[in-house]
XYZ file of C-alpha atoms in Angstrom:
474
model
C -92.018 13.911 23.732
C -95.516 14.705 25.861
C -95.556 15.761 29.289
C -99.168 14.355 30.443
C -99.307 11.238 31.689
C -95.695 10.609 32.113
C -93.684 10.863 35.156
C -89.779 11.652 34.278
C -87.549 9.731 36.455
C -85.706 12.715 37.107
C -87.475 16.059 37.904
C -86.778 18.706 35.825
C -83.925 21.478 36.782
C -86.876 24.081 37.885
C -87.531 21.757 40.764
C -84.432 21.846 42.380
C -83.002 18.407 41.756
C -79.532 17.812 43.457
C -78.080 16.006 40.535
C -76.905 12.323 41.364
C -73.074 12.956 39.932
C -72.320 15.978 42.195
C -73.529 18.992 40.261
C -75.135 22.032 41.871
C -78.978 22.207 41.185
C -79.644 23.435 37.618
C -76.182 22.120 36.542
C -74.813 19.108 35.084
C -78.240 17.917 33.483
C -79.081 18.458 29.651
C -82.042 17.734 27.950
C -81.792 16.656 23.989
C -84.991 15.324 22.132
C -86.518 15.131 25.489
C -83.901 12.652 26.904
C -81.381 13.378 29.131
C -78.016 13.159 29.036
C -75.991 13.306 32.004
C -72.422 15.030 31.985
C -70.250 16.260 35.048
C -70.683 19.374 36.041
C -68.059 21.926 37.022
C -66.619 21.693 40.634
C -65.475 24.191 43.263
C -61.658 25.232 42.835
C -59.246 22.406 44.861
C -62.076 19.724 45.007
C -62.047 16.861 43.080
C -64.298 16.157 40.180
C -66.489 12.992 40.002
C -66.302 11.236 36.836
C -68.244 8.758 35.224
C -68.100 5.014 36.734
C -64.586 3.538 35.114
C -63.086 7.058 34.275
C -60.584 8.435 35.965
C -61.731 12.101 37.721
C -59.672 15.051 37.981
C -57.643 15.913 41.638
C -56.606 19.041 43.162
C -52.749 19.999 42.186
C -50.347 17.398 44.243
C -53.120 14.969 45.330
C -53.713 11.029 43.776
C -56.701 10.747 41.653
C -58.884 8.122 41.170
C -58.186 5.394 38.362
C -60.578 2.733 37.265
C -60.245 -0.979 38.843
C -56.665 -2.391 38.573
C -54.669 0.552 36.802
C -52.130 2.611 38.338
C -53.439 5.918 39.250
C -51.728 9.405 39.093
C -49.211 10.653 41.759
C -48.343 13.858 43.263
C -45.251 15.503 41.326
C -42.125 13.998 41.630
C -43.389 10.576 43.690
C -44.590 7.100 42.222
C -47.899 6.057 41.872
C -49.041 2.890 43.057
C -49.404 -0.152 40.981
C -51.622 -3.084 40.677
C -50.238 -5.995 42.431
C -47.266 -4.532 44.560
C -45.542 -1.369 46.550
C -42.923 0.569 44.865
C -39.841 -1.057 45.045
C -37.594 -0.426 48.755
C -34.749 1.426 48.769
C -31.604 -0.173 49.367
C -29.778 0.352 53.168
C -28.097 3.530 53.309
C -29.999 6.414 51.586
C -28.674 4.673 48.337
C -30.966 5.758 45.331
C -32.763 2.807 43.818
C -30.722 0.944 40.986
C -33.050 -2.076 39.800
C -33.398 -3.007 35.827
C -36.402 -0.357 35.595
C -36.587 3.198 36.466
C -38.343 4.316 39.312
C -42.044 5.094 38.785
C -42.079 4.202 35.054
C -43.449 1.073 33.758
C -44.781 -2.066 35.705
C -43.441 -3.522 38.470
C -40.765 -6.603 37.221
C -42.324 -9.998 38.484
C -39.117 -10.567 40.354
C -39.845 -8.251 42.983
C -37.203 -6.113 41.907
C -34.040 -8.637 42.352
C -32.614 -7.473 39.093
C -31.479 -9.144 35.942
C -28.681 -11.920 35.698
C -25.288 -9.824 34.687
C -24.326 -10.535 30.642
C -21.804 -13.012 29.672
C -19.169 -12.249 27.558
C -19.289 -13.699 24.018
C -16.266 -15.334 22.864
C -14.817 -13.969 19.721
C -12.967 -16.660 18.505
C -12.136 -20.417 19.326
C -9.761 -21.505 21.901
C -6.033 -20.109 21.471
C -4.976 -23.579 22.077
C -7.130 -24.488 19.217
C -5.803 -22.346 16.583
C -3.179 -22.632 14.286
C 0.522 -21.520 14.462
C 0.994 -18.426 12.239
C 4.613 -17.471 12.072
C 5.679 -14.402 13.125
C 2.744 -13.857 15.466
C 3.640 -15.921 18.182
C 4.487 -12.844 20.829
C 1.469 -10.877 19.878
C -1.252 -13.729 19.832
C -0.447 -15.054 23.356
C -2.596 -15.067 26.237
C -3.234 -11.925 27.844
C -1.329 -9.434 24.918
C -3.664 -6.871 23.696
C -1.184 -4.758 22.053
C 1.764 -5.172 19.086
C 4.978 -3.418 20.519
C 6.446 -0.971 17.799
C 10.188 -2.153 16.105
C 12.838 -1.340 17.741
C 14.556 1.967 17.012
C 17.772 2.763 15.205
C 19.348 3.069 18.648
C 18.105 0.272 20.372
C 18.774 -2.031 17.462
C 22.305 -1.061 17.420
C 23.262 0.038 21.070
C 26.125 -2.003 22.254
C 26.680 -3.507 19.022
C 30.381 -3.292 17.537
C 31.587 -4.561 14.350
C 34.096 -6.892 16.356
C 30.799 -8.547 17.846
C 29.376 -9.390 14.379
C 32.593 -10.611 12.706
C 32.972 -13.102 15.652
C 29.375 -14.537 15.080
C 30.506 -16.294 11.774
C 33.489 -18.958 11.807
C 35.908 -20.599 9.350
C 38.515 -23.241 9.756
C 41.441 -23.508 7.599
C 40.251 -27.107 6.594
C 36.775 -25.787 5.720
C 38.908 -22.932 3.824
C 40.870 -25.265 1.896
C 37.904 -27.271 0.669
C 36.265 -24.536 -0.832
C 39.612 -23.485 -2.775
C 39.936 -27.138 -3.507
C 36.467 -27.014 -5.381
C 37.191 -23.436 -7.026
C 40.818 -25.207 -8.556
C 38.395 -28.021 -9.851
C 35.963 -26.109 -11.807
C 38.852 -24.143 -13.633
C 39.853 -25.634 -16.349
C 43.554 -24.441 -16.207
C 43.848 -24.464 -12.415
C 45.883 -27.497 -11.089
C 44.661 -28.504 -7.503
C 47.614 -29.612 -5.922
C 48.213 -26.183 -4.746
C 45.005 -26.325 -2.781
C 45.798 -29.514 -1.324
C 49.171 -29.169 -0.468
C 49.350 -25.595 0.551
C 50.059 -24.615 4.135
C 48.619 -21.423 5.719
C 50.486 -18.768 7.338
C 47.410 -17.180 9.015
C 44.077 -16.606 8.997
C 42.355 -13.085 9.701
C 39.155 -12.448 9.981
C 37.543 -9.285 9.461
C 33.349 -7.552 8.744
C 32.724 -5.491 5.614
C 30.257 -2.888 6.476
C 27.462 -2.237 3.276
C 25.504 0.736 3.639
C 22.660 1.026 0.820
C 20.117 4.030 0.562
C 17.214 3.825 -2.326
C 15.296 6.193 -3.106
C 11.850 5.925 -5.366
C 11.422 8.956 -7.169
C 8.474 9.565 -9.399
C 9.488 12.207 -12.309
C 7.003 13.695 -15.114
C 7.940 15.060 -18.517
C 5.664 16.746 -21.264
C 5.902 16.029 -25.086
C 3.731 16.667 -28.186
C 2.616 13.630 -29.350
C 0.176 12.161 -32.258
C -1.708 8.737 -33.462
C -3.505 8.289 -36.236
C -7.043 9.569 -36.593
C -9.912 7.161 -36.938
C -13.104 8.887 -35.828
C -12.113 8.465 -31.805
C -13.117 11.002 -29.161
C -11.381 14.078 -28.976
C -10.689 15.765 -25.578
C -10.013 19.081 -26.300
C -9.742 22.722 -24.996
C -13.396 23.262 -25.415
C -13.998 20.704 -22.402
C -12.144 23.244 -20.028
C -8.577 24.211 -19.285
C -5.913 21.198 -19.083
C -4.855 20.578 -15.749
C -0.819 21.152 -14.613
C 1.406 17.800 -14.649
C 1.564 17.221 -10.995
C -2.297 17.639 -11.139
C -3.058 14.442 -13.128
C -3.427 11.855 -11.173
C -1.539 8.632 -11.748
C -1.755 5.278 -10.006
C 1.249 5.157 -7.902
C 3.189 1.266 -8.145
C 4.810 -0.756 -5.534
C 7.104 0.941 -4.008
C 11.029 0.505 -5.373
C 9.312 -1.596 -8.669
C 10.454 0.708 -11.304
C 8.071 1.722 -14.041
C 7.241 4.056 -16.974
C 3.738 5.349 -17.797
C 2.719 7.310 -20.487
C -0.864 9.253 -20.313
C -2.607 11.770 -22.480
C -2.974 14.933 -20.989
C -6.850 16.073 -20.208
C -8.336 18.852 -22.808
C -5.348 19.008 -25.362
C -6.138 17.054 -28.083
C -6.987 18.270 -31.643
C -7.271 17.051 -34.981
C -4.735 17.767 -37.697
C -3.815 17.170 -41.055
C -0.900 14.663 -41.132
C 2.305 16.421 -40.498
C 3.864 13.481 -42.509
C 2.155 12.632 -45.570
C 0.425 16.485 -45.631
C -2.467 14.722 -46.066
C -1.501 12.777 -48.946
C -1.677 9.646 -47.415
C 1.381 8.376 -49.280
C 5.047 9.224 -49.006
C 8.129 8.627 -50.823
C 9.753 5.071 -50.531
C 12.975 5.612 -48.964
C 14.800 2.554 -50.074
C 14.472 3.496 -53.782
C 13.791 7.320 -53.550
C 10.892 7.116 -55.258
C 12.421 5.855 -58.430
C 10.353 2.115 -57.706
C 13.699 0.321 -58.828
C 17.077 -0.621 -56.743
C 20.309 -1.737 -57.647
C 20.752 -5.468 -58.624
C 22.719 -7.289 -55.909
C 23.516 -10.154 -58.222
C 25.581 -7.803 -60.867
C 25.868 -4.872 -59.070
C 24.251 -2.527 -61.045
C 26.701 -4.073 -63.837
C 24.161 -5.869 -65.915
C 26.720 -8.790 -66.522
C 28.795 -11.301 -65.128
C 32.413 -12.001 -65.584
C 34.569 -10.160 -67.821
C 35.920 -10.087 -71.372
C 34.464 -12.932 -73.849
C 33.255 -14.802 -70.593
C 30.792 -12.191 -69.612
C 27.325 -12.847 -70.117
C 23.794 -11.128 -69.264
C 22.765 -10.706 -65.103
C 19.422 -13.195 -65.252
C 18.440 -11.344 -62.052
C 17.999 -7.960 -63.455
C 17.872 -9.455 -67.393
C 21.019 -6.992 -67.682
C 19.617 -3.916 -66.982
C 21.476 -3.235 -63.609
C 18.186 -2.230 -61.952
C 15.361 -4.268 -60.394
C 11.933 -3.227 -59.125
C 11.556 -1.958 -55.132
C 10.280 -4.672 -53.235
C 9.018 -2.189 -50.102
C 6.997 -0.448 -52.682
C 6.452 -2.850 -55.416
C 7.868 -0.479 -58.025
C 5.520 2.734 -57.177
C 8.057 4.745 -55.235
C 5.691 5.511 -52.750
C 4.545 3.840 -49.798
C 1.860 3.852 -47.338
C 2.164 6.840 -44.654
C 3.299 5.106 -41.374
C 2.248 8.639 -39.349
C -1.678 8.528 -40.115
C -2.135 5.040 -41.419
C -3.517 6.205 -44.712
C -6.275 8.470 -43.126
C -4.624 11.900 -44.049
C -4.900 13.133 -40.459
C -3.647 12.788 -37.118
C -4.903 13.107 -33.371
C -2.469 15.545 -31.549
C -2.416 15.954 -28.043
C 0.389 16.521 -25.129
C 1.764 13.383 -23.577
C 2.910 13.072 -20.072
C 5.577 10.660 -19.181
C 5.679 9.389 -15.905
C 8.677 7.536 -14.528
C 8.741 5.620 -11.098
C 12.652 4.766 -10.193
C 14.878 3.491 -7.336
C 17.765 5.931 -7.281
C 20.419 3.442 -5.243
C 23.786 4.595 -3.600
C 25.739 3.143 -1.081
C 29.284 2.560 0.605
C 31.602 -0.194 1.687
C 33.850 -0.352 4.310
C 36.015 -3.257 4.017
C 39.856 -3.042 5.215
C 41.396 -5.804 2.975
C 42.995 -5.944 -0.367
C 39.556 -7.875 -1.388
C 37.635 -5.798 -3.855
C 34.817 -3.830 -2.524
C 32.409 -4.081 -5.455
C 32.245 -7.931 -4.691
C 30.797 -7.167 -1.174
C 27.562 -5.820 -2.887
C 26.346 -9.270 -4.622
C 26.605 -11.645 -1.419
C 24.915 -12.210 1.522
C 25.795 -10.814 5.013
C 24.023 -10.090 8.259
C 21.297 -7.036 8.425
C 22.394 -4.989 10.886
C 19.893 -2.464 10.480
C 17.167 -0.770 8.345
C 14.585 1.709 7.837
C 11.986 2.858 5.567
C 10.156 6.162 5.852
C 8.998 8.688 3.203
C 11.968 11.126 4.324
C 15.208 9.565 6.378
C 17.548 11.146 8.580
C 21.048 10.000 8.463
C 22.692 7.214 10.391
C 24.669 9.047 13.289
C 25.386 6.337 16.365
C 27.113 3.142 14.240
C 30.006 2.255 15.764
C 32.150 2.991 12.785
C 32.464 6.477 12.360
C 33.061 6.308 8.561
C 29.488 4.640 7.793
C 27.728 7.630 9.943
C 29.951 10.517 7.780
C 29.038 8.668 4.444
C 25.238 8.227 5.206
C 24.779 12.055 6.143
C 26.374 12.580 2.731
C 24.435 10.132 0.797
C 21.144 11.461 2.539
C 21.830 14.909 1.474
C 22.560 13.903 -2.171
C 19.337 12.130 -2.499
C 17.228 14.832 -1.021
C 18.744 16.758 -3.746
C 16.366 14.780 -5.629
C 13.160 16.470 -4.506
C 14.447 19.521 -7.081
C 13.286 17.330 -10.257
C 10.617 14.950 -8.964
C 8.423 13.886 -6.159
C 10.122 11.354 -3.276
C 7.835 8.698 -2.408
C 9.655 6.279 -0.186
C 13.397 5.895 1.246
C 14.848 3.224 2.532
C 18.503 2.481 4.183
C 20.234 -0.649 5.131
C 23.139 -1.311 7.080
C 24.924 -5.194 6.428
C 27.523 -7.057 8.038
C 29.692 -9.036 5.413
C 31.997 -11.432 6.981
C 35.427 -11.353 5.381
C 38.326 -14.073 5.858
C 41.757 -13.306 4.660
C 43.884 -16.602 3.905
C 47.577 -16.326 3.885
C 49.330 -19.487 2.418
C 52.172 -20.846 0.570
C 53.117 -23.615 -1.704
C 56.214 -24.739 -2.487
C 58.233 -21.321 -2.522
C 55.145 -18.990 -3.629
C 53.025 -16.721 -1.191
C 49.760 -16.155 -1.817
C 46.551 -14.918 -0.411
C 42.515 -15.759 -1.063
C 39.444 -14.422 0.402
C 36.383 -16.377 1.742
C 33.875 -13.506 1.859
C 29.845 -13.585 2.312
C 27.470 -15.711 4.273
C 27.570 -17.985 1.346
C 31.175 -18.577 1.220
C 32.214 -16.612 -2.008
C 35.963 -17.575 -2.862
C 38.447 -15.189 -4.708
C 42.020 -15.179 -5.640
C 44.167 -13.076 -7.917
C 47.322 -14.918 -6.949
C 46.549 -18.737 -6.930
C 50.141 -20.008 -7.929
C 49.567 -23.251 -10.053
C 48.106 -22.333 -13.294
C 48.985 -22.963 -17.077
C 48.152 -19.534 -18.636
C 48.173 -16.244 -17.249
C 45.422 -13.907 -16.517
C 42.643 -16.354 -15.049
C 41.213 -15.067 -11.997
C 37.954 -16.039 -9.721
C 35.462 -13.254 -9.252
């Protein structure tokens, strides 16, 4: 740029010009290619630096600085800064900290003046309970204001205050009902007369309760043995794939508890291909029906070759008088296809594990009448107590001491099953079965019959009106 004939709007720094933006003489201006470019210069320590119009400037530490029009400015450390359109939210009375919908000093002031947002409403998780269908067994736990499911009662709670006599009193049988049951049984027997049942006289009707204790143990046992199958080119998982796992390290899918099943599994890494041990690789074996001869005895002439005796004898037409016929199993060849290898000459040998899930059951029946005890097992009764656990403890506080002692012995016996297998689950049940002893008389004969079980079974060994001996109702 030429200097002659032109006057620059701002004198050069050499003339002592004070810059319009607060810089000291000689600083704050720079010339590039003859054009001035004005930049703010340094300021004394502790004084604000003036910035171009519309830009925030620096401020001393702890003092608010300028900000563009309409924007919040800086504030001293720990103090909220002013924001356009309102003042900081007022503190609640009593000096409590402000708890509005937005943190103090962060973001913009809410448009409602800091009154706070409306409380959220709970979203219903299901229709009203009165609109839902009824589910059997869930009437109590689905009632309003019930938010937990109570555990089942313990054995002590289930049997506290209960006696066998109280259980027996729940069942009832009249003489007329007993008579009708015996008449129905007599009518079903071809050798029984109904007159004794219709005209008998009751001398007594005694009511008792039989107690049936049952313990079930669901046990898994495993055994191993060599097995083979015909080799048709299938995959062989042999020792080259790694060591064979131990029998109890092999995973077996557990069936439903107390459902017996037997499973067979090939033990991994034990397979190999060998020459068939049944035919020595020849694919054929001797026919065991003809012992390799290809012919068997004629069944018509019994190996004699003829029928009849003396002059009436004639040649057997079945074997043409030879007494022998062709073997039907080997078709006269004397050899049959080897069933071990199915004519392949090779077999796949492997260790096969047999897994058996079996339910072991043992029970005890306490019954004080002449009714055979084994009849109690198969009739309906009342369940007094039931528990299912991986490992049960014996019954200890049942009103009948014999039940407690028998339970201890049976549980201890079943625990010994753990030496031969794995106990998965145990279940024991105490049932009460009503028994009615009916002492009766017909003409000059006295006899007894029993009505037992909730399903009213009848048993007697002494029915007086029979036309043959040995007839009994079981």
